[in-house]
Coordinates of C-alpha atoms and ligand atoms in Angstrom, one line a residue:
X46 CA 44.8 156.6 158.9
X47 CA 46.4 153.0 158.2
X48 CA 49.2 151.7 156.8
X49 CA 51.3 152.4 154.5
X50 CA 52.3 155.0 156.8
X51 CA 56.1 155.4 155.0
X52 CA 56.2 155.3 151.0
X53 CA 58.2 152.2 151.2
X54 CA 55.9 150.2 153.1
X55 CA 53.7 147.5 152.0
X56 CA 50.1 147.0 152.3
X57 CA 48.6 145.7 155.7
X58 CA 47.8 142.3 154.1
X59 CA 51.5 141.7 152.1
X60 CA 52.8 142.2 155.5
X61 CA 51.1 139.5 156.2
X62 CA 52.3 137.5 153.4
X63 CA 56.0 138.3 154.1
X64 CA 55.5 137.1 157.2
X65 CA 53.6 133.2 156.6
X66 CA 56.5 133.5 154.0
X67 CA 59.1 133.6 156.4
X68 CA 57.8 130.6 158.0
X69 CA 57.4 128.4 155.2
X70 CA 61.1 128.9 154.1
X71 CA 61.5 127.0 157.2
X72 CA 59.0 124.2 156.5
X73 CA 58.4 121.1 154.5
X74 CA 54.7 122.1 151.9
X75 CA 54.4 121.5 149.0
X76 CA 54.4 124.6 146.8
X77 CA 51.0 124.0 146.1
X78 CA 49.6 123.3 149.7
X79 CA 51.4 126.9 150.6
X80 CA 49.3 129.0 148.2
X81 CA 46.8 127.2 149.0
X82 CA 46.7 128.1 152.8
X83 CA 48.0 131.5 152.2
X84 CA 45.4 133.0 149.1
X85 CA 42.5 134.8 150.8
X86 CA 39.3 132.6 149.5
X87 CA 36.6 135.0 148.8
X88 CA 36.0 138.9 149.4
X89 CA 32.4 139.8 148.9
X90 CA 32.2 144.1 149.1
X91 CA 28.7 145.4 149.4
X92 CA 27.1 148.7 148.7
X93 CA 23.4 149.3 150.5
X94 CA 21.8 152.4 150.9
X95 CA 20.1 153.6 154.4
X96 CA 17.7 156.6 154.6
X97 CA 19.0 158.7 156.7
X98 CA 18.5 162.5 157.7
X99 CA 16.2 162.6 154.9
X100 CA 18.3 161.7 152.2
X101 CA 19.7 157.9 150.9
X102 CA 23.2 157.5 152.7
X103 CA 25.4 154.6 150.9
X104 CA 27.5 152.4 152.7
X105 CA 30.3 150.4 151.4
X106 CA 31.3 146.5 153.6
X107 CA 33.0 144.0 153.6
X108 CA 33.2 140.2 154.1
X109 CA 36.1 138.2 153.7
X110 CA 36.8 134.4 154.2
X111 CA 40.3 133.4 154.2
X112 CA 40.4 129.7 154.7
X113 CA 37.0 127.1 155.2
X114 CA 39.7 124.6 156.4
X115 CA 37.5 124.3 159.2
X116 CA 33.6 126.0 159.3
X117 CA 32.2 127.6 160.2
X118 CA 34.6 130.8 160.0
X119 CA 35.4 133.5 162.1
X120 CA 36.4 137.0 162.5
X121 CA 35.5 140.3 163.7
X122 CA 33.7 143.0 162.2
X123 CA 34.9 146.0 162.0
X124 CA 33.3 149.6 161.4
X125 CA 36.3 152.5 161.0
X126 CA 37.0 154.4 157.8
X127 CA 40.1 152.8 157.7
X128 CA 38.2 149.8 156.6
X129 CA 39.3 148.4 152.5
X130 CA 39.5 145.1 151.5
X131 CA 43.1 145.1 151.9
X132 CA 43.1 145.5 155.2
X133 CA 39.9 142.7 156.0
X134 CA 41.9 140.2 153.8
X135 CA 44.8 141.0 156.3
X136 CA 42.6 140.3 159.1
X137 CA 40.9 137.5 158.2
X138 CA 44.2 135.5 157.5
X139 CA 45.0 136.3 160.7
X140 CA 42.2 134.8 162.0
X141 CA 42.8 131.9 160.4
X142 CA 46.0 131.5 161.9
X143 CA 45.4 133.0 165.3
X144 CA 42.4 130.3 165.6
X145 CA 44.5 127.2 164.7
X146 CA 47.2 128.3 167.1
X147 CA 44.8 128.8 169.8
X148 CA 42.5 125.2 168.5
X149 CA 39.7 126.7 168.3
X150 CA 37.8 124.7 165.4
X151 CA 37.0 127.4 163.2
X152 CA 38.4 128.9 159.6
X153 CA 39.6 132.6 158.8
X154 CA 37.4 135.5 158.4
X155 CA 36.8 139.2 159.4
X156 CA 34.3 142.0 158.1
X157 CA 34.3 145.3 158.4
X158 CA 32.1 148.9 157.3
X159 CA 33.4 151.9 156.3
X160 CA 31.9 154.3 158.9
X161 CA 32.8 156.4 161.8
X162 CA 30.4 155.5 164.0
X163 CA 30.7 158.4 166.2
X164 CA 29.1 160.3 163.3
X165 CA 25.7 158.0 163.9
X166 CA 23.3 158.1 167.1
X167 CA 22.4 154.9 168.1
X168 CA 19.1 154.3 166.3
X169 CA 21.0 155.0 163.0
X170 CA 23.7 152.9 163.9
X171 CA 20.9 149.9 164.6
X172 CA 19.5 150.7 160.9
X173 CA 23.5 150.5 159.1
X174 CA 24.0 147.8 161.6
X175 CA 20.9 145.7 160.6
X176 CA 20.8 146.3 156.5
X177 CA 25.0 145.3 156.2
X178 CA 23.4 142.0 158.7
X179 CA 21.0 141.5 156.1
X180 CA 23.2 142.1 153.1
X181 CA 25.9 139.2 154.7
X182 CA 22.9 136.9 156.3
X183 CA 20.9 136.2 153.0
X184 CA 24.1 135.7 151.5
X185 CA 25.1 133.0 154.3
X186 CA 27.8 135.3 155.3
X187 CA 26.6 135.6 158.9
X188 CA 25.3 131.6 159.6
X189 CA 26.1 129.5 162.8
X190 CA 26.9 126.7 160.4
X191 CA 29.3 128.7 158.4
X192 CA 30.2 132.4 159.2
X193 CA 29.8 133.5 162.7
X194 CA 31.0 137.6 163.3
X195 CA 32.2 139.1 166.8
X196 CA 33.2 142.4 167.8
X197 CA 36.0 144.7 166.5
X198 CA 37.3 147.9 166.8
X199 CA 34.2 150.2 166.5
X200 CA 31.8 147.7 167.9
X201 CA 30.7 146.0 170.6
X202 CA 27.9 144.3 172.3
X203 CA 25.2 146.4 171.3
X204 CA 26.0 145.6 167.5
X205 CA 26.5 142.1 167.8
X206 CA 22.7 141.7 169.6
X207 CA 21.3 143.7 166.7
X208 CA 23.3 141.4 164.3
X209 CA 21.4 138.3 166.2
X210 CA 17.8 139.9 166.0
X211 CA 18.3 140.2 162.7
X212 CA 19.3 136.8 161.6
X213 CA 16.8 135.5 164.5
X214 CA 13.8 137.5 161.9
X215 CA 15.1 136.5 159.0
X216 CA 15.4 132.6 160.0
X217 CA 12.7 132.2 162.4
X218 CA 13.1 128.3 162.8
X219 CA 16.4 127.9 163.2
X220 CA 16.7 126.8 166.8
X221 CA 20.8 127.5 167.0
X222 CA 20.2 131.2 165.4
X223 CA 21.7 133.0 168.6
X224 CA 25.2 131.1 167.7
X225 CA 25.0 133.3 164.2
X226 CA 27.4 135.8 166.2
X227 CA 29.2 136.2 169.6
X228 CA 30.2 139.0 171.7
X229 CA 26.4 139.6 172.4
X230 CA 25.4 140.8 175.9
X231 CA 24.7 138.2 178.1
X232 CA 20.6 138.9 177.9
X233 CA 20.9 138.3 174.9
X234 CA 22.5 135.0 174.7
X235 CA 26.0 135.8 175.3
X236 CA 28.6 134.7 177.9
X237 CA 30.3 135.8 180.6
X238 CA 33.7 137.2 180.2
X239 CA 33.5 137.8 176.6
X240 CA 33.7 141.6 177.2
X241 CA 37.4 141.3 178.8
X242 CA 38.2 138.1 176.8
X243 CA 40.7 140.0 174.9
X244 CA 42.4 142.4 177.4
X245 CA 42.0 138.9 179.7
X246 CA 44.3 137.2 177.5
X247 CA 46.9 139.8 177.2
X248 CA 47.1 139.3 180.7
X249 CA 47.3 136.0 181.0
X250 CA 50.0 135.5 177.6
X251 CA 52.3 137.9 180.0
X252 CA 52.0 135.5 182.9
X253 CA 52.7 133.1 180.8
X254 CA 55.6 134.8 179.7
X255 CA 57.3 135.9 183.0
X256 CA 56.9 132.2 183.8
X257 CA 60.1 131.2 181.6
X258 CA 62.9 132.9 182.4
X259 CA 65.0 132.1 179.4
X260 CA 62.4 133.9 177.4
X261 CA 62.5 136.9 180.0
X262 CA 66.1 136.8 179.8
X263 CA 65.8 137.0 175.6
X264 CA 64.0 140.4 175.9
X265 CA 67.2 141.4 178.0
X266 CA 64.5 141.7 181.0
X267 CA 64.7 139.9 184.3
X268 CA 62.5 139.1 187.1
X269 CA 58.9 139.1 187.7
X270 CA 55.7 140.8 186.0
X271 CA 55.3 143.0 189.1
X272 CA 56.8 146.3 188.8
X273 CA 57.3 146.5 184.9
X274 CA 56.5 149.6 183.1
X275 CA 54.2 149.3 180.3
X276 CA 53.2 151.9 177.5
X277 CA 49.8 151.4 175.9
X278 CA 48.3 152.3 172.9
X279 CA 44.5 152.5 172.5
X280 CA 42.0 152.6 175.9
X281 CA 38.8 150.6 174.0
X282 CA 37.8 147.2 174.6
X283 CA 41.3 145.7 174.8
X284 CA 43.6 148.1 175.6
X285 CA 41.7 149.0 178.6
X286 CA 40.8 145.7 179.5
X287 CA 44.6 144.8 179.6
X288 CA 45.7 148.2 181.2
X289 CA 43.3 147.5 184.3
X290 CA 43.8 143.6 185.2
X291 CA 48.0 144.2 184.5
X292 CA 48.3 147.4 186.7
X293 CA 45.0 146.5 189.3
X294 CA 46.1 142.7 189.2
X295 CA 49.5 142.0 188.6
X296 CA 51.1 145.5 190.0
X297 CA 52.8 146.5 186.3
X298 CA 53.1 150.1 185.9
X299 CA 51.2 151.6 183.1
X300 CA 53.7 154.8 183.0
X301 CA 51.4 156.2 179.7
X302 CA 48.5 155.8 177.3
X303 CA 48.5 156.8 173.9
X304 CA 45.1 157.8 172.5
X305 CA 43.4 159.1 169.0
X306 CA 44.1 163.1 171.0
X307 CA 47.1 162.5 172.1
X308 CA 49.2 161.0 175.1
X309 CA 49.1 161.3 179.4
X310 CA 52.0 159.8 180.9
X311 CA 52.2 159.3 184.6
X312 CA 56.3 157.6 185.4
X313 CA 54.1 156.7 189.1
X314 CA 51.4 154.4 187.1
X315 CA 48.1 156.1 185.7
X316 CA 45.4 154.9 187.4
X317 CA 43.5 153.1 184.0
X318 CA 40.1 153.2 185.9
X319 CA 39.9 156.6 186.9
X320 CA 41.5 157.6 183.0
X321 CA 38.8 155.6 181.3
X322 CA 36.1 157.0 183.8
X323 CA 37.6 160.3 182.9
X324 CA 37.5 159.0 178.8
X325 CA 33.6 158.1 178.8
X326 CA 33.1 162.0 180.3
X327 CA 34.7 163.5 177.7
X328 CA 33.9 162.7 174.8
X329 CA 36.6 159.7 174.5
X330 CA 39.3 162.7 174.9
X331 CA 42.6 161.9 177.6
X332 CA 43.3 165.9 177.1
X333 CA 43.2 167.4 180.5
X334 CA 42.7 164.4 182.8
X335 CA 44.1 165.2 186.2
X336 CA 46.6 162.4 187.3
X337 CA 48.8 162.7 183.7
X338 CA 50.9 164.8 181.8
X339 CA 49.6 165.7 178.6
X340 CA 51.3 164.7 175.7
X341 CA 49.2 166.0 172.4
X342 CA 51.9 164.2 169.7
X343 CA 50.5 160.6 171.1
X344 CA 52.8 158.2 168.9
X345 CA 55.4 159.4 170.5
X346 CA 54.9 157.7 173.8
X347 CA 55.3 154.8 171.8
X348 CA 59.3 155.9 172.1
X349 CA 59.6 156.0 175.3
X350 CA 62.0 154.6 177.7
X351 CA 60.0 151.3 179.5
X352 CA 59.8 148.0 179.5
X353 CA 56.8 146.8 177.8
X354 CA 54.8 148.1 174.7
X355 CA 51.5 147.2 174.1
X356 CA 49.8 148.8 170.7
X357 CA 46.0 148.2 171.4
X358 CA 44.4 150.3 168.6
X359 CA 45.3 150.1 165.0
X360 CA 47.7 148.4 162.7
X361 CA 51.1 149.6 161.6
X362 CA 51.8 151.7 164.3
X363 CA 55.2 150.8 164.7
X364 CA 56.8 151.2 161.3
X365 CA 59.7 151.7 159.0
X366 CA 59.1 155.1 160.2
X367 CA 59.7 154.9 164.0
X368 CA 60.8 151.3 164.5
X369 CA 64.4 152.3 165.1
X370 CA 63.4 154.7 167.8
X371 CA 61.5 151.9 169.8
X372 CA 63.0 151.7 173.1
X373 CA 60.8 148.9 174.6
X374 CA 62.8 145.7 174.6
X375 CA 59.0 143.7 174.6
X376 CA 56.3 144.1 172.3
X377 CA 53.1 142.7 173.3
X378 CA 50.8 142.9 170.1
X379 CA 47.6 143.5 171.5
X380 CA 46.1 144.7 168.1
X381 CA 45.5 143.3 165.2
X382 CA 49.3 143.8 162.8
X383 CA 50.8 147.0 164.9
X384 CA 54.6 146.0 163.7
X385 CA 55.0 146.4 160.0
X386 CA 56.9 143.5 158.0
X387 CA 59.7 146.4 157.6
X388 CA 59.5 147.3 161.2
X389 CA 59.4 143.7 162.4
X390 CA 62.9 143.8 160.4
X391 CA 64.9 146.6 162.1
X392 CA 63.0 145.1 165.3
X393 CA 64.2 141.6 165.2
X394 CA 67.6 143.5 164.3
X395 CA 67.9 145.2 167.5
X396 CA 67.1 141.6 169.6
X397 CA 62.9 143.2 170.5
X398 CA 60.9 140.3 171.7
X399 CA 57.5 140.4 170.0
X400 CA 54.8 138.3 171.7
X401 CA 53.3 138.1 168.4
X402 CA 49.2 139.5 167.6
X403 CA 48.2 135.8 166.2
X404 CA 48.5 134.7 170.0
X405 CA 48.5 137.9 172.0
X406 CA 44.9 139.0 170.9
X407 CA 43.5 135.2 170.4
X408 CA 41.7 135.5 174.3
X409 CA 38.5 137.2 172.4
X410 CA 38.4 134.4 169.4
X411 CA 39.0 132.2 172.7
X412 CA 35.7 133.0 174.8
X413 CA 33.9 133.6 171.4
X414 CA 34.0 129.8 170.8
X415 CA 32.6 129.4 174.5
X416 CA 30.1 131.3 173.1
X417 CA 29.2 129.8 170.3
X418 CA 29.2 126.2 172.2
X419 CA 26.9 127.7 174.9
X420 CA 24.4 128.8 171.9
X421 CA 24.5 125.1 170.6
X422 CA 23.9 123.4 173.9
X423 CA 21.6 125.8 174.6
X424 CA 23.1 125.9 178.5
X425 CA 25.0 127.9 180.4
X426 CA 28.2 126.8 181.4
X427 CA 28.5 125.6 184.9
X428 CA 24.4 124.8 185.0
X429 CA 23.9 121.2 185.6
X430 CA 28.0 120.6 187.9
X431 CA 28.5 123.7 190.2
X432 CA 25.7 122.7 192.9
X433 CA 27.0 119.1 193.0
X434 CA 30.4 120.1 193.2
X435 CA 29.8 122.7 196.3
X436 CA 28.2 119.7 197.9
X437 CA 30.9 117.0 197.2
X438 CA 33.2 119.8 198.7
X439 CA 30.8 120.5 202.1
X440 CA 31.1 116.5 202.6
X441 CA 34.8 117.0 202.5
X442 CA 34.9 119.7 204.7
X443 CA 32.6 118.5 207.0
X444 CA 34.6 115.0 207.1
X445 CA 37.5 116.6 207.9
X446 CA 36.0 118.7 210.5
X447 CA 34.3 115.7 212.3
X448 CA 37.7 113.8 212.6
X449 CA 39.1 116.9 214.1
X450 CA 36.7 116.7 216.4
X451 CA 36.6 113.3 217.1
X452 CA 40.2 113.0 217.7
X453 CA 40.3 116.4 219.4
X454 CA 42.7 117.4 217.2
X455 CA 41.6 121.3 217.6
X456 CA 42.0 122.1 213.8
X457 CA 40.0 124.4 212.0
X458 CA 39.5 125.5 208.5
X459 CA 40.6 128.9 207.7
X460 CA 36.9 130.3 206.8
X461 CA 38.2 132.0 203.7
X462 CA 39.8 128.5 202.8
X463 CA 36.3 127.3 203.4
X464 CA 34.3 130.0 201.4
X465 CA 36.9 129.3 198.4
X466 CA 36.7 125.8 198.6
X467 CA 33.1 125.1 199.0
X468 CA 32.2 128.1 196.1
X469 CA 31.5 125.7 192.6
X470 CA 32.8 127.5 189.6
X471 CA 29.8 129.3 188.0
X472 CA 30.5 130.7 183.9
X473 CA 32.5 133.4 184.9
X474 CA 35.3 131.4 186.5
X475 CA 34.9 128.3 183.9
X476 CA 35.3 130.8 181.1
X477 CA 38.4 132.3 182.8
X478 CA 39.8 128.9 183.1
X479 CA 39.2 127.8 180.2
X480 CA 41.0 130.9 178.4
X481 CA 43.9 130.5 180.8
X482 CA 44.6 127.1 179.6
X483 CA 44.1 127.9 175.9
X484 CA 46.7 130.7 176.3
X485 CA 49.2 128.4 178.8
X486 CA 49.1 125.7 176.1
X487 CA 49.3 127.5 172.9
X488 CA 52.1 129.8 174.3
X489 CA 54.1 126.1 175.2
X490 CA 53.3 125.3 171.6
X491 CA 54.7 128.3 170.2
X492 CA 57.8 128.4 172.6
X493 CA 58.7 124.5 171.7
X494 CA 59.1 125.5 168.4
X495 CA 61.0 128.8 169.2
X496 CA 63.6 127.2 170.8
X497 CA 63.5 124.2 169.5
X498 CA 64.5 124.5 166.1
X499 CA 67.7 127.1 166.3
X500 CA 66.6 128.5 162.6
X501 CA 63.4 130.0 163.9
X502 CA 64.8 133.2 165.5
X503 CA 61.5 134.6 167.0
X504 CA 57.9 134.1 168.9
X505 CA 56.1 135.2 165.6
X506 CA 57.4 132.8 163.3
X507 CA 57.2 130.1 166.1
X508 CA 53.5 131.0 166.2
X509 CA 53.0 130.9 162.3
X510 CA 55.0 127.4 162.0
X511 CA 52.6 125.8 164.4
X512 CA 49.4 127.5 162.6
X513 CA 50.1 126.8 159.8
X514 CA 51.2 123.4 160.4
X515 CA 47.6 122.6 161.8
X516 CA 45.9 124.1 158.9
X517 CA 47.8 122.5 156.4
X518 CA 47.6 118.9 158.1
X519 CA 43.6 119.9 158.4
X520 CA 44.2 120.2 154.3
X521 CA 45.8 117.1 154.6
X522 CA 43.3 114.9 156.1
X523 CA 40.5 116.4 153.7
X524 CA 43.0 114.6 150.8
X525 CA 44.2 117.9 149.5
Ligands
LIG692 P1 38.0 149.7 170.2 O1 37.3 150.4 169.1 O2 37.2 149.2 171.4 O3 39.2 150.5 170.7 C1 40.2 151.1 169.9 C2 40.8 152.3 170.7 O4 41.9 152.8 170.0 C3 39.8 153.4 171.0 O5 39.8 153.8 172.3 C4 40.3 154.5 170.0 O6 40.0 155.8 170.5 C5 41.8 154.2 170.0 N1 42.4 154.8 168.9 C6 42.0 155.0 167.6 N2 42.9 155.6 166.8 C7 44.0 155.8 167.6 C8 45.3 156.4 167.4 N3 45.6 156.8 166.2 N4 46.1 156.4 168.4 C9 45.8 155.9 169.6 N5 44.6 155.3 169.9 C10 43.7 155.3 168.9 O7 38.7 148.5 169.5 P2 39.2 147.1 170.1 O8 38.1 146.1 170.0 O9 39.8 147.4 171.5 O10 40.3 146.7 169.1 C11 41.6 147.2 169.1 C12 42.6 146.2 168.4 O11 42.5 144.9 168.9 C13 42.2 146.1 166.9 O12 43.4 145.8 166.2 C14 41.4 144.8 166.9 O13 41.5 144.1 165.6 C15 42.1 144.0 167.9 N6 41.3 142.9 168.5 C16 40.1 143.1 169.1 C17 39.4 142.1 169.6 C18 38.1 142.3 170.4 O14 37.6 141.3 171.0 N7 37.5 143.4 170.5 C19 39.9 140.8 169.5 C20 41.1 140.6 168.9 C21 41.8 141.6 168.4

């Protein structure tokens, strides 16, 4: 199911390797400092049993900390049977990276469970979920001090509040235990937006994008957002997310959509909605939904003629294997490590731009730090400021209104100026602001570097030069 998909290729996480490798030939460490930021710290693997369907079912999981540069870590958790501790070493340096590009103050980590959860109802998936929490929590592997989880591929809200419960039981005084973990609903001590978060930034590191023209111009693409053609791999949290706010919000095409049973393509746009409407009726299946071709050899939509790619589902999608037969001249890396190190090769080759995972993806590590400061202040965001900011707005309004008046002057304020205007930003729209700049800013980061320094060819090496130049100076100031 994951990589190596070609005999030649190399593991998920020495892709990773090859590529903080090809950024510190271009920079000053010392030997030492570099294998010091790029060795995965700790891997503990865990085998618990649940009794299930009358009989002891053993699971095996996962918990790997890259770097505690900063604490407390972070990083998904993931339940596929994909899941090894190759690939969750992968990950969690990822993290590591992706969260000191994007500065948010955490280290590197990820999780994962080898299950396919579609095999489980859902009062068996609470039991795996909560002993693998307990197995990680009394091992301070789940701690809002140190480790804090979010959601991955195979999990979602549900199993992050079941992950808080459970450190809630088993640490009954701690008064921050709901920061233990984020993605939870937001009942149950979650925020606002952190369901899109990822999709969300996808969308907003493309605006950001088609804002520079030179970089538009690099992908042998021109013009605006509106009206490209996108291909997109994987309709589940962020795939979908990002196929809905580009095509509903920003008028790009989504001409087809990959998924585990195969492909629809629509050259008129699918409508992503209706598809994943379609998707939660059937069983997760795209076979037979009306407003599509069907396609039932999926990855090879991947090929096709358009002007954007975005893999949303697993990693080394896009290999040694069909890497030459990419068409898209703009790879938006919505998963976690889609483009092999060999395929980001014959890819860099051919002039593809790659807007690289380590920034694409970072919107959900993004929101999840919103999170987890919400948890410690123990306040929503936007409590104490909106009313007083509607009302400093209404004085304004009515100001300008009275002089109008007064001077007989005849204006008047458009009234759905005056709704927008007066409306304070509640959590929704501070969180959304919030993730816009953090994807604005680290996007300038990367670029300055991309074009700055005429040795660094592409985006992804840009984006690992500034991460790692964080970490390291993080290293640094800690006298190492
Ligand atoms: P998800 O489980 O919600 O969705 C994954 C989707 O991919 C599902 O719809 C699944 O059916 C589909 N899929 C599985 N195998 C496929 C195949 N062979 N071909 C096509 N589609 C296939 O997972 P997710 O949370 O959306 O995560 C997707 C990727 O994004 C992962 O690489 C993950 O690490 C990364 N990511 C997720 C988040 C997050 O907040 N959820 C944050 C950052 C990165």
């Amino acid at each position: 199911m994951n990589m190596p998909k070609v005999p030649t290729e190399v593991s998920f996480r020495e892709s990773v390797d090859l590529m903080f490798r090809r950024a510190t030939a271009l920079m000053d460490l010392s030997p030492g400092l570099e294998e010091k930021i790029r060795v995965c710290n700790s891997t503990y693997t865990v085998r618990f049993g649940v009794r299930l369907r009358g009989k002891i079912e053993t699971f095996t999981g996962y918990r790997s900390v890259h770097s505690e540069h900063m604490e407390p870590v972070k990083g998904g958790i993931r339940y596929s049977l994909g899941v090894s501790q190759d690939e969750v070493e992968a990950l969690a340096a990822l993290m590591t990276y992706k969260c000191a590009l994007v500065e948010t103050p955490f280290g590197g980590s990820k999780g994962g469970l080898c299950i396919d959860p579609r095999e489980w109802d859902d009062h068996e998936l609470e039991q795996i979920t909560r002993r693998f929490a307990y197995e990680l929590i009394k091992r301070d592997l789940i701690n809002p001090a140190q480790n804090v989880p979010a959601p991955d591929m195979g999990t979602g809200e549900r199993e992050m509040a079941w992950i808080a419960d459970q450190y809630a039981r088993m640490n009954t005084t701690d008064i921050n235990a709901k920061a233990c973990v984020t993605g939870k609903p937001p009942h149950a001590g979650g925020i606002q937006g952190r369901v899109e978060a990822t999709g969300r930034g996808v969308q907003y590191a493309l605006r950001e994008f088609f804002q520079h023209k030179e970089d538009v111009a690099a992908a042998k693409l021109s013009g605006k957002l509106e009206g490209k053609r996108a291909v997109v791999q994987g309709l589940g949290n962020v795939g979908y997310h990002a196929a809905k706010f580009l095509s509903e919000e920003d008028g790009v095409k989504i001409i087809a959509v990959a998924e585990r049973d195969g492909a629809v393509v629509n050259e008129a746009g699918l409508p992503i909605e209706e598809l994943r409407q379609w998707m939660n009726r059937n069983g997760g299946l795209v076979k037979g939904f009306p407003n599509g071709a069907y396609v039932a050899d999926g990855a090879k939509v991947l090929e096709m003629d358009c002007d954007m790619l975005i893999p949303a589902a697993l990693e080394g999608v896009i290999n040694k294997g069909n890497a030459a037969r990419i068409k898209a001249p703009l790879i938006v890396e919505a998963a976690n490590g889609p483009v092999t190190y060999g395929a980001d090769e014959i890819l860099r080759g051919k002039g593809t731009v790659i807007i690289p995972d380590m920034y694409a993806n970072a919107g959900g590590v993004t929101v999840s730090y919103f999170e987890w400061v919400k948890n410690l202040s123990h306040i929503r965001f936007g409590r104490m400021q909106r009313r007083a900011e509607e009302g400093r707005s209404r004085i304004l309004v009515e100001e300008l209104e009275r002089l109008s008046a007064d001077k007989g002057l005849g204006w008047t304020l458009a009234q759905d100026f005056k709704e927008k205007f007066l409306q304070g930003s509640d959590e929704l729209a501070l969180v959304r602001s919030g993730l816009d700049d953090t994807m604005r800013t680290a996007y300038q980061s990367m670029r300055e570097v991309w074009h700055g320094r005429p040795e660094v060819g592409d985006l992804r090496v840009a984006a690992y030069i500034v991460a790692i130049s964080r970490v390291a100076a993080t290293y640094r100031s800690k006298g190492l």
